[in-house]
Tab-separated table of C-alpha atoms and ligand atoms in Angstrom:
chain	number	residue	atom	x	y	z
A	272	LYS	CA	0.000	0.000	0.000
A	273	THR	CA	2.812	2.413	0.841
A	274	ARG	CA	4.717	1.781	-2.376
A	275	PRO	CA	3.054	3.865	-5.113
A	276	MET	CA	4.507	7.333	-5.475
A	277	GLU	CA	1.028	8.900	-5.316
A	278	TYR	CA	0.439	7.323	-1.901
A	279	ARG	CA	3.773	8.597	-0.559
A	280	MET	CA	3.128	12.097	-1.931
A	281	ALA	CA	-0.354	12.168	-0.379
A	282	GLN	CA	1.021	11.227	3.066
A	283	LEU	CA	3.774	13.841	2.768
A	284	GLU	CA	1.233	16.492	1.760
A	285	ALA	CA	-0.761	15.482	4.837
A	286	LEU	CA	2.310	16.075	7.018
A	287	GLY	CA	2.479	19.557	5.493
A	288	ARG	CA	-1.152	20.156	6.496
A	289	PHE	CA	-0.362	18.886	10.003
A	290	LEU	CA	2.356	21.557	10.274
A	291	ASP	CA	0.086	24.282	8.883
A	292	ASP	CA	-3.025	23.416	10.924
A	293	LYS	CA	-1.178	22.713	14.174
A	294	LYS	CA	1.365	25.505	13.990
A	295	GLN	CA	-0.102	27.374	16.970
A	296	GLU	CA	-0.449	24.183	19.046
A	297	ILE	CA	3.160	23.231	18.271
A	298	LEU	CA	4.407	26.635	19.408
A	299	GLU	CA	2.303	26.410	22.582
A	300	ALA	CA	3.330	22.833	23.429
A	301	THR	CA	7.064	23.485	23.023
A	302	GLU	CA	6.675	26.673	25.059
A	303	LEU	CA	5.009	24.689	27.862
A	304	ASP	CA	7.615	21.925	27.681
A	305	MET	CA	10.798	24.020	27.763
A	306	GLY	CA	9.849	27.669	27.388
A	307	LYS	CA	10.983	27.437	23.787
A	308	PRO	CA	10.781	30.941	22.292
A	309	SER	CA	8.226	30.886	19.464
A	310	PHE	CA	10.801	32.300	17.026
A	311	GLU	CA	13.123	29.380	17.744
A	312	ALA	CA	10.249	26.890	17.585
A	313	PHE	CA	9.035	28.309	14.296
A	314	PHE	CA	12.519	28.138	12.791
A	315	SER	CA	13.591	24.715	14.041
A	316	GLU	CA	10.331	22.777	14.399
A	317	ILE	CA	8.317	24.193	11.497
A	318	LEU	CA	10.383	25.989	8.847
A	319	LEU	CA	13.194	23.411	8.628
A	320	CYS	CA	10.639	20.572	8.497
A	321	LYS	CA	8.714	22.276	5.707
A	322	ASN	CA	11.937	22.746	3.784
A	323	GLU	CA	12.566	19.010	4.054
A	324	LEU	CA	8.999	18.329	2.940
A	325	ASN	CA	9.179	20.660	-0.062
A	326	MET	CA	12.557	19.315	-1.055
A	327	THR	CA	11.330	15.721	-0.820
A	328	LEU	CA	8.118	16.414	-2.729
A	329	ASN	CA	10.137	18.241	-5.404
A	330	ASN	CA	12.576	15.376	-5.928
A	331	LEU	CA	10.797	12.169	-4.988
A	332	CYS	CA	10.129	11.034	-8.553
A	333	HIS	CA	13.866	11.262	-9.337
A	334	TRP	CA	14.987	9.617	-6.102
A	335	MET	CA	12.607	6.675	-6.614
A	336	LYS	CA	13.845	5.911	-10.129
A	337	ASP	CA	15.953	2.833	-10.764
A	338	GLU	CA	19.575	3.857	-11.122
A	339	TYR	CA	21.226	2.230	-14.112
A	340	VAL	CA	24.877	1.329	-13.609
A	341	ASP	CA	27.957	0.442	-15.693
A	342	LYS	CA	28.217	-3.062	-17.082
A	343	ASN	CA	31.000	-5.297	-18.317
A	344	LEU	CA	31.405	-6.622	-21.851
A	345	VAL	CA	29.241	-9.775	-21.466
A	346	MET	CA	26.266	-7.843	-20.170
A	347	GLN	CA	26.008	-5.117	-22.763
A	348	LEU	CA	22.534	-6.314	-23.777
A	349	ASP	CA	21.293	-6.676	-20.190
A	350	SER	CA	20.139	-4.118	-17.697
A	351	ALA	CA	21.843	-3.590	-14.354
A	352	PHE	CA	20.199	-1.204	-11.936
A	353	ILE	CA	19.718	-0.250	-8.301
A	354	ARG	CA	16.121	-0.510	-7.107
A	355	LYS	CA	15.245	1.627	-4.049
A	356	ASP	CA	13.126	-0.723	-1.972
A	357	PRO	CA	11.447	0.220	1.293
A	358	TYR	CA	12.740	-1.687	4.338
A	359	GLY	CA	9.241	-2.397	5.665
A	360	VAL	CA	8.180	-1.175	9.091
A	361	VAL	CA	10.515	1.362	10.670
A	362	LEU	CA	10.660	2.575	14.253
A	363	ILE	CA	11.525	6.222	14.864
A	364	ILE	CA	12.473	7.093	18.450
A	365	ALA	CA	12.619	10.856	18.989
A	366	PRO	CA	14.066	12.921	21.844
A	367	TRP	CA	12.549	15.880	23.723
A	368	ASN	CA	14.778	18.803	22.715
A	369	TYR	CA	13.350	19.359	19.215
A	370	PRO	CA	10.312	17.123	19.700
A	371	ILE	CA	8.655	17.862	16.341
A	372	HIS	CA	11.694	18.247	14.088
A	373	LEU	CA	13.472	15.118	15.284
A	374	PHE	CA	10.563	12.775	14.577
A	375	LEU	CA	9.241	14.571	11.498
A	376	VAL	CA	12.443	14.853	9.458
A	377	PRO	CA	13.179	11.097	9.692
A	378	LEU	CA	9.479	10.338	9.110
A	379	ILE	CA	9.497	12.358	5.871
A	380	GLY	CA	12.286	10.125	4.542
A	381	ALA	CA	10.658	6.945	5.838
A	382	ILE	CA	7.411	7.777	4.030
A	383	ALA	CA	9.222	8.972	0.906
A	384	ALA	CA	11.062	5.651	0.741
A	385	GLY	CA	7.764	3.719	0.978
A	386	ASN	CA	7.909	2.409	4.539
A	387	CYS	CA	5.340	2.036	7.299
A	388	ALA	CA	6.370	3.698	10.553
A	389	ILE	CA	5.894	3.577	14.294
A	390	ILE	CA	6.740	6.875	15.959
A	391	LYS	CA	7.807	7.012	19.584
A	392	PRO	CA	7.937	10.644	20.803
A	393	SER	CA	9.733	11.443	24.041
A	394	GLU	CA	7.640	11.241	27.200
A	395	ILE	CA	9.747	14.043	28.714
A	396	SER	CA	8.422	16.746	26.390
A	397	LYS	CA	4.948	15.727	27.555
A	398	ASN	CA	2.857	18.509	26.001
A	399	THR	CA	4.328	17.901	22.563
A	400	GLU	CA	4.003	14.134	23.075
A	401	ARG	CA	0.280	14.575	23.750
A	402	LEU	CA	-0.151	16.810	20.703
A	403	ILE	CA	1.532	14.252	18.442
A	404	ALA	CA	-0.365	11.309	19.917
A	405	GLU	CA	-3.737	13.052	19.657
A	406	THR	CA	-3.470	14.696	16.269
A	407	LEU	CA	-1.007	12.976	13.930
A	408	SER	CA	-3.389	10.095	13.239
A	409	CYS	CA	-5.936	12.578	11.835
A	410	TYR	CA	-3.496	13.272	9.013
A	411	LEU	CA	-1.693	10.006	8.284
A	412	ASP	CA	-3.092	6.678	7.101
A	413	SER	CA	-3.625	4.763	10.343
A	414	ASP	CA	-3.137	1.415	8.552
A	415	CYS	CA	0.516	2.273	8.087
A	416	PHE	CA	1.538	4.911	10.639
A	417	ALA	CA	1.106	4.851	14.398
A	418	VAL	CA	2.301	6.770	17.423
A	419	VAL	CA	3.286	4.834	20.539
A	420	THR	CA	3.653	6.750	23.812
A	421	GLY	CA	5.250	5.842	27.115
A	422	GLY	CA	8.478	5.803	29.063
A	423	VAL	CA	11.278	3.318	29.579
A	424	PRO	CA	9.140	0.177	30.235
A	425	GLU	CA	6.969	0.799	27.157
A	426	THR	CA	9.979	1.531	24.966
A	427	THR	CA	11.696	-1.606	26.235
A	428	ARG	CA	8.650	-3.670	25.240
A	429	LEU	CA	8.428	-1.869	21.908
A	430	LEU	CA	12.059	-2.747	21.171
A	431	GLU	CA	11.370	-6.452	21.697
A	432	ASN	CA	9.438	-6.421	18.408
A	433	LYS	CA	11.135	-7.091	15.146
A	434	PHE	CA	11.381	-3.894	13.101
A	435	ASP	CA	12.951	-3.617	9.671
A	436	TYR	CA	14.818	-0.420	10.545
A	437	ILE	CA	15.300	1.623	13.721
A	438	PHE	CA	16.115	5.326	13.641
A	439	PHE	CA	17.095	6.572	17.092
A	440	THR	CA	17.968	10.076	18.239
A	441	GLY	CA	19.220	10.446	21.817
A	442	SER	CA	22.192	9.848	24.074
A	443	PRO	CA	25.082	7.393	23.521
A	444	PRO	CA	24.109	5.214	26.554
A	445	VAL	CA	20.519	4.758	25.297
A	446	GLY	CA	21.898	4.319	21.773
A	447	ARG	CA	23.776	1.252	23.024
A	448	ILE	CA	20.541	-0.176	24.494
A	449	VAL	CA	18.700	0.387	21.193
A	450	MET	CA	21.484	-1.149	19.124
A	451	THR	CA	21.627	-4.176	21.429
A	452	ALA	CA	17.865	-4.696	21.055
A	453	ALA	CA	18.188	-4.267	17.275
A	454	ALA	CA	21.016	-6.823	17.154
A	455	LYS	CA	18.649	-9.561	18.400
A	456	HIS	CA	16.726	-9.253	15.132
A	457	LEU	CA	19.681	-8.084	12.991
A	458	THR	CA	17.759	-4.862	12.431
A	459	PRO	CA	19.783	-2.063	10.826
A	460	VAL	CA	19.967	1.181	12.782
A	461	THR	CA	20.732	4.838	12.449
A	462	LEU	CA	21.906	6.342	15.728
A	463	GLU	CA	21.885	10.121	16.038
A	464	LEU	CA	23.769	10.681	19.275
A	465	GLY	CA	25.531	13.618	20.841
A	466	GLY	CA	28.788	14.398	22.514
A	467	LYS	CA	30.893	17.378	23.389
A	468	ASN	CA	31.379	19.625	20.362
A	469	PRO	CA	34.610	21.605	20.595
A	470	CYS	CA	34.800	25.158	19.311
A	471	TYR	CA	38.328	26.339	18.610
A	472	VAL	CA	38.778	30.116	18.434
A	473	SER	CA	42.135	31.165	16.989
A	474	ASP	CA	43.979	34.290	18.015
A	475	THR	CA	43.213	36.035	14.766
A	476	CYS	CA	39.518	36.570	14.308
A	477	ASN	CA	36.806	39.168	14.531
A	478	VAL	CA	36.066	38.766	18.229
A	479	ALA	CA	32.656	40.480	18.208
A	480	ASN	CA	31.384	38.294	15.345
A	481	VAL	CA	32.757	35.111	16.904
A	482	ALA	CA	31.040	35.995	20.183
A	483	ARG	CA	27.637	36.555	18.541
A	484	ARG	CA	27.834	33.341	16.513
A	485	VAL	CA	28.938	31.250	19.499
A	486	VAL	CA	26.397	32.803	21.880
A	487	TRP	CA	23.599	32.187	19.383
A	488	GLY	CA	24.584	28.527	18.885
A	489	ARG	CA	25.182	27.831	22.578
A	490	PHE	CA	22.056	29.497	23.995
A	491	PHE	CA	19.543	28.628	21.252
A	492	ASN	CA	16.859	26.447	22.919
A	493	ALA	CA	18.622	27.196	26.236
A	494	GLY	CA	21.560	25.081	25.124
A	495	GLN	CA	19.512	21.901	24.651
A	496	THR	CA	20.878	21.206	21.177
A	497	CYS	CA	22.997	18.207	20.213
A	498	ILE	CA	25.050	20.270	17.750
A	499	ALA	CA	25.601	23.255	20.068
A	500	PRO	CA	29.208	24.311	20.645
A	501	ASP	CA	29.833	22.565	23.973
A	502	TYR	CA	33.052	24.277	24.985
A	503	VAL	CA	35.529	26.841	23.651
A	504	LEU	CA	39.219	26.113	23.220
A	505	CYS	CA	41.418	29.224	23.008
A	506	THR	CA	44.551	30.833	24.397
A	507	VAL	CA	44.446	32.776	27.631
A	508	GLU	CA	44.883	36.022	25.641
A	509	MET	CA	41.869	35.170	23.486
A	510	GLN	CA	39.841	34.261	26.589
A	511	ASP	CA	40.523	37.782	27.894
A	512	LYS	CA	39.424	39.347	24.607
A	513	LEU	CA	36.447	37.057	24.122
A	514	MET	CA	34.922	37.547	27.581
A	515	PRO	CA	33.710	41.165	27.163
A	516	ALA	CA	32.493	40.324	23.650
A	517	LEU	CA	30.532	37.320	24.939
A	518	ARG	CA	29.031	39.488	27.702
A	519	GLU	CA	28.044	42.090	25.140
A	520	ALA	CA	26.487	39.515	22.802
A	521	ILE	CA	24.484	37.968	25.659
A	522	THR	CA	23.196	41.402	26.727
A	523	GLU	CA	22.453	42.376	23.129
A	524	PHE	CA	20.419	39.182	22.618
A	525	PHE	CA	18.693	38.738	25.977
A	526	GLY	CA	18.858	42.141	27.706
A	527	PRO	CA	20.363	42.884	31.115
A	528	ASN	CA	18.239	40.173	32.766
A	529	PRO	CA	17.889	37.127	30.470
A	530	ARG	CA	15.284	35.693	32.852
A	531	GLU	CA	12.848	38.331	31.614
A	532	SER	CA	13.699	37.815	27.956
A	533	PRO	CA	10.970	36.148	25.863
A	534	ASP	CA	13.809	34.872	23.658
A	535	PHE	CA	15.535	32.618	26.165
A	536	GLY	CA	14.220	29.134	26.981
A	537	ARG	CA	13.978	26.974	30.095
A	538	ILE	CA	15.322	23.526	31.028
A	539	VAL	CA	12.938	20.718	30.115
A	540	SER	CA	12.773	18.859	33.462
A	541	ASP	CA	13.807	19.011	37.117
A	542	LYS	CA	16.219	16.138	36.604
A	543	GLN	CA	17.967	17.921	33.739
A	544	PHE	CA	17.948	21.192	35.705
A	545	ARG	CA	19.775	19.623	38.664
A	546	ARG	CA	22.255	17.859	36.433
A	547	ILE	CA	23.164	21.086	34.610
A	548	ARG	CA	23.272	23.192	37.795
A	549	ALA	CA	25.856	20.802	39.227
A	550	LEU	CA	28.191	21.708	36.342
A	551	LEU	CA	28.374	25.360	37.460
A	552	GLY	CA	31.091	24.499	39.956
A	553	SER	CA	33.640	24.164	37.154
A	554	GLY	CA	36.341	26.806	36.663
A	555	ARG	CA	35.145	30.310	37.529
A	556	VAL	CA	31.756	31.840	36.693
A	557	ALA	CA	32.653	34.787	34.462
A	558	ILE	CA	29.171	35.589	33.107
A	559	GLY	CA	25.731	34.561	34.435
A	560	GLY	CA	25.524	31.669	36.860
A	561	GLN	CA	22.070	32.534	38.313
A	562	THR	CA	19.515	29.741	38.611
A	563	ASP	CA	15.878	29.363	39.682
A	564	GLU	CA	14.689	25.851	40.328
A	565	ALA	CA	10.966	26.714	40.341
A	566	GLU	CA	11.197	28.051	36.795
A	567	ARG	CA	13.978	25.666	35.741
A	568	TYR	CA	15.896	28.764	34.718
A	569	ILE	CA	19.657	28.761	34.253
A	570	ALA	CA	21.137	32.059	33.075
A	571	PRO	CA	23.317	32.135	29.966
A	572	THR	CA	26.601	31.311	31.657
A	573	VAL	CA	30.241	31.413	30.643
A	574	LEU	CA	32.813	29.591	32.761
A	575	ALA	CA	36.440	30.692	32.484
A	576	ASP	CA	39.639	28.697	33.076
A	577	VAL	CA	37.814	25.375	33.118
A	578	LEU	CA	40.110	22.383	33.594
A	579	PRO	CA	39.739	19.147	31.621
A	580	SER	CA	39.148	17.414	34.963
A	581	ASP	CA	36.216	19.698	35.939
A	582	PRO	CA	32.627	18.283	35.980
A	583	ALA	CA	31.591	20.445	32.985
A	584	MET	CA	34.151	18.610	30.857
A	585	GLN	CA	33.040	15.087	31.819
A	586	GLU	CA	29.667	15.023	30.019
A	587	GLU	CA	27.729	16.737	27.248
A	588	ILE	CA	26.427	19.957	28.858
A	589	PHE	CA	23.092	20.183	26.996
A	590	GLY	CA	22.256	23.410	28.789
A	591	PRO	CA	23.072	27.148	28.726
A	592	ILE	CA	26.637	26.883	30.008
A	593	LEU	CA	29.746	27.611	27.954
A	594	PRO	CA	33.056	26.538	29.491
A	595	ILE	CA	36.296	27.962	28.136
A	596	VAL	CA	39.306	25.682	28.303
A	597	VAL	CA	42.624	27.448	27.854
A	598	ILE	CA	45.176	25.884	25.514
A	599	ALA	CA	48.556	27.185	24.332
A	600	ASN	CA	48.035	27.075	20.563
A	601	MET	CA	46.231	25.364	17.679
A	602	ASP	CA	48.308	22.177	17.892
A	603	GLU	CA	47.343	21.760	21.521
A	604	ALA	CA	43.666	22.390	20.644
A	605	ILE	CA	43.813	19.685	17.966
A	606	ASP	CA	45.498	17.255	20.381
A	607	PHE	CA	42.808	18.057	22.967
A	608	ILE	CA	40.051	17.251	20.455
A	609	ASN	CA	41.744	14.073	19.234
A	610	ALA	CA	42.285	12.788	22.770
A	611	ARG	CA	38.493	12.581	23.209
A	612	PRO	CA	35.624	10.658	21.512
A	613	GLN	CA	34.737	11.896	18.024
A	614	PRO	CA	32.161	14.688	18.425
A	615	LEU	CA	29.062	15.378	16.342
A	616	VAL	CA	30.579	18.669	15.089
A	617	VAL	CA	33.896	20.438	15.267
A	618	TYR	CA	33.766	24.234	15.109
A	619	ALA	CA	36.731	26.443	14.251
A	620	PHE	CA	36.927	30.215	13.977
A	621	SER	CA	39.825	32.062	12.381
A	622	CYS	CA	40.510	34.948	10.033
A	623	ASP	CA	43.058	32.687	8.407
A	624	SER	CA	41.367	29.992	6.361
A	625	LYS	CA	44.528	27.854	6.674
A	626	VAL	CA	43.849	27.523	10.403
A	627	VAL	CA	40.245	26.427	9.816
A	628	ASN	CA	41.450	23.935	7.213
A	629	GLN	CA	44.108	22.550	9.562
A	630	VAL	CA	41.470	21.864	12.206
A	631	LEU	CA	39.260	20.224	9.574
A	632	GLU	CA	42.070	18.052	8.231
A	633	ARG	CA	43.582	16.943	11.507
A	634	THR	CA	40.387	16.035	13.424
A	635	SER	CA	37.456	13.653	12.914
A	636	SER	CA	33.783	14.401	13.650
A	637	GLY	CA	30.248	13.883	12.321
A	638	GLY	CA	30.206	17.314	10.668
A	639	PHE	CA	32.213	20.505	10.545
A	640	CYS	CA	31.403	24.192	10.491
A	641	GLY	CA	34.054	26.879	10.067
A	642	ASN	CA	33.451	30.452	11.217
A	643	ASP	CA	29.899	29.814	12.483
A	644	THR	CA	27.761	27.482	14.603
A	645	LEU	CA	24.693	25.294	13.832
A	646	MET	CA	24.260	26.612	10.276
A	647	HIS	CA	25.573	23.486	8.536
A	648	VAL	CA	22.459	21.525	9.578
A	649	THR	CA	20.107	23.914	7.811
A	650	LEU	CA	21.392	22.772	4.404
A	651	THR	CA	19.422	19.785	3.139
A	652	SER	CA	22.233	19.160	0.661
A	653	LEU	CA	24.654	18.190	3.462
A	654	PRO	CA	24.489	14.807	5.210
A	655	PHE	CA	23.914	15.118	8.944
A	656	GLY	CA	25.086	12.458	11.374
A	657	GLY	CA	27.737	11.344	13.811
A	658	ILE	CA	30.776	9.119	13.788
A	659	GLY	CA	32.017	6.826	16.548
A	660	ASN	CA	30.551	7.933	19.864
A	661	SER	CA	28.396	10.621	18.195
A	662	GLY	CA	26.441	8.110	16.156
A	663	LEU	CA	26.200	6.190	12.930
A	664	GLY	CA	24.328	6.827	9.712
A	665	LYS	CA	23.257	10.103	8.170
A	666	TYR	CA	20.129	11.946	7.058
A	667	HIS	CA	18.598	15.224	5.777
A	668	GLY	CA	17.366	15.757	2.227
A	669	LYS	CA	18.126	12.862	-0.122
A	670	PHE	CA	20.271	11.229	2.562
A	671	THR	CA	17.103	10.537	4.591
A	672	PHE	CA	15.476	8.869	1.588
A	673	ASP	CA	18.606	6.751	1.057
A	674	THR	CA	18.774	5.848	4.746
A	675	PHE	CA	15.277	4.365	4.617
A	676	SER	CA	15.767	2.637	1.243
A	677	HIS	CA	17.357	-0.721	0.702
A	678	HIS	CA	19.568	-0.377	-2.355
A	679	ARG	CA	18.729	-3.604	-4.127
A	680	GLY	CA	21.263	-4.551	-6.777
A	681	CYS	CA	19.358	-5.992	-9.752
A	682	LEU	CA	20.371	-7.577	-13.031
A	683	HIS	CA	17.930	-8.444	-15.801
A	684	ARG	CA	19.628	-10.691	-18.341
A	685	ASN	CA	18.771	-11.512	-21.908
A	686	MET	CA	17.684	-15.157	-22.441
A	687	GLY	CA	19.271	-15.418	-25.908
A	688	LEU	CA	22.871	-15.218	-27.101
A	689	GLU	CA	23.772	-18.399	-25.254
A	690	THR	CA	27.124	-18.661	-27.045
A	691	LEU	CA	28.312	-15.637	-25.090
A	692	ASN	CA	27.780	-17.652	-21.895
A	693	THR	CA	29.674	-20.820	-22.876
A	694	PRO	CA	33.106	-19.604	-21.628
A	695	ARG	CA	31.896	-19.899	-18.031
A	696	TYR	CA	30.439	-23.408	-18.302
A	697	PRO	CA	32.269	-26.711	-17.745
A	698	PRO	CA	34.123	-28.509	-19.112
A	699	TYR	CA	36.670	-25.824	-18.236
A	700	THR	CA	39.594	-25.177	-20.558
A	701	GLN	CA	42.528	-22.827	-20.565
A	702	GLN	CA	41.046	-21.091	-23.614
A	703	LYS	CA	37.740	-20.478	-21.836
A	704	LEU	CA	39.605	-19.013	-18.883
A	705	GLY	CA	41.361	-16.594	-21.227
A	706	LEU	CA	38.035	-15.506	-22.755
A	707	LEU	CA	36.486	-15.128	-19.333
A	708	THR	CA	39.373	-12.954	-18.216
A	709	THR	CA	39.183	-10.569	-21.162
A	710	THR	CA	35.436	-10.099	-20.835
A	711	PHE	CA	35.329	-9.657	-17.047
A	712	GLU	CA	38.543	-7.903	-16.178
A	713	VAL	CA	38.591	-4.320	-14.941
A	714	LYS	CA	41.551	-2.525	-16.517
A	715	ARG	CA	43.837	-0.305	-14.456
A	716	ARG	CA	43.895	3.086	-16.108
A	717	GLY	CA	46.402	4.860	-13.880
A	718	THR	CA	45.756	7.256	-11.043
A	719	CYS	CA	42.710	9.414	-11.541
A	720	THR	CA	43.694	12.888	-12.630
A	721	LEU	CA	41.862	16.129	-12.223
A	722	LEU	CA	41.085	17.786	-15.517
B	280	NAG	C1	6.941	24.995	0.485
B	280	NAG	O1	6.128	25.044	-0.672
B	280	NAG	C2	4.917	25.768	-0.501
B	280	NAG	C3	4.110	25.609	-1.765
B	280	NAG	O2	4.831	26.113	-2.854
B	280	NAG	C4	5.232	27.221	-0.205
B	280	NAG	O3	4.030	27.928	0.025
B	280	NAG	C5	6.123	27.290	1.022
B	280	NAG	O4	6.511	28.626	1.237
B	280	NAG	C6	7.354	26.416	0.818
B	280	NAG	N1	8.279	26.496	1.916
B	280	NAG	C7	7.987	26.380	3.202
B	280	NAG	C8	9.096	26.483	4.144
B	280	NAG	O5	6.848	26.198	3.575
B	281	NAG	C1	36.768	32.595	8.170
B	281	NAG	O1	36.489	33.988	8.110
B	281	NAG	C2	37.601	34.777	7.749
B	281	NAG	C3	37.217	36.228	7.879
B	281	NAG	O2	36.097	36.524	7.106
B	281	NAG	C4	38.050	34.421	6.340
B	281	NAG	O3	39.192	35.185	5.985
B	281	NAG	C5	38.403	32.962	6.309
B	281	NAG	O4	38.732	32.589	4.987
B	281	NAG	C6	37.229	32.144	6.803
B	281	NAG	N1	37.627	30.753	6.846
B	281	NAG	C7	37.140	29.813	6.032
B	281	NAG	C8	37.653	28.453	6.158
B	281	NAG	O5	36.279	30.079	5.224
């Protein structure tokens, strides 16, 4: 039922109507869940999802087409192609920080590729969970798409079922649990995990611009973003120059008292609030540091002179705290990054593009963004995903379609011309082997050269 292109397009159009009709409810639910400013919710939960939808609807007929491939001499009259088959029933497990975006963007690709899907929203963003559970079924075909709600026990039971693909977004520890459950059924997985994203700031850069771009990326959604710059690496001289610029950017964005700003979010839960608050005892509080448990408010905070052994450097912060770790130079920054698990993104700022390129070349991470933060994920033409501890697999744009498609290698042969086949049949002879070699061999043409 989910295979015809018309069916897929109709379900995708319905997702578009869901976003249009429920826009206000989405903004209200994410505001209730984590005080998400409506501007941020509109941008991340609605606009980026609609871009993915439009892009998918615009290109689906091309993506679905069989891809014809090169053939060898014996098969010149045959057709060899890659068929994009749906996996079957996919499970999408979404987290609470971008509760619409992080289930919808994978779902768009799952539908586009012709799959059925079970969606498991996070129980922590409970207002958004309720909205999804109560309204999504009014838009999608309930024969093929369902929402399952619940916490750890329900998810554990859900994972006992055999799915054909599991797409998980969350933390590395839960990622291991999901992958273990998937292994029982040999189910393929995509794991979108997190980690600590380093942000190297070189001594030569426009300090005011760096500060604005880092402050925006760190404090968007009150820091609850898997691709946020997690900590800054710079020299002690740069820390001195950066601090007033960071203070100015924070004041420019959120006013003298960020608690009263409508543009600064709150922490999603009491548990998360306490975890993040405990990280404030790292280094020295240079900016911010105020908290209010009743509101789950943590001020935009910058910690100076943080040591690698401090609590803030032991886990992904996932909150509005920016530690600065002082290093001596770029080589030391690169060594610092390489001594730790591969992050989801590496950020590097410099007025010298050679410095940015050095950081790119000598480190490994899911993605990379030079001279800015977060912006690389807004391009549907770039694959998004982690490596090592930050995850496996990739999505966004066509990459989501490919993730949810089995690339089935197909060959349709001609039934005639049997003489062309005789060299491979017994009785084997030296002459047949020679013929076989000339028709099958791939010739070495020398190193590829750029024209
Ligand atoms: C998607 O396409 C529709 C129809 O052309 C258009 O109105 C809309 O602005 C496009 N983009 C987004 C983000 O909705
Ligand atoms: C970073 O920005 C600076 C200043 O605009 C520019 O000179 C440099 O080339 C940029 N780096 C990269 C890698 O684009």
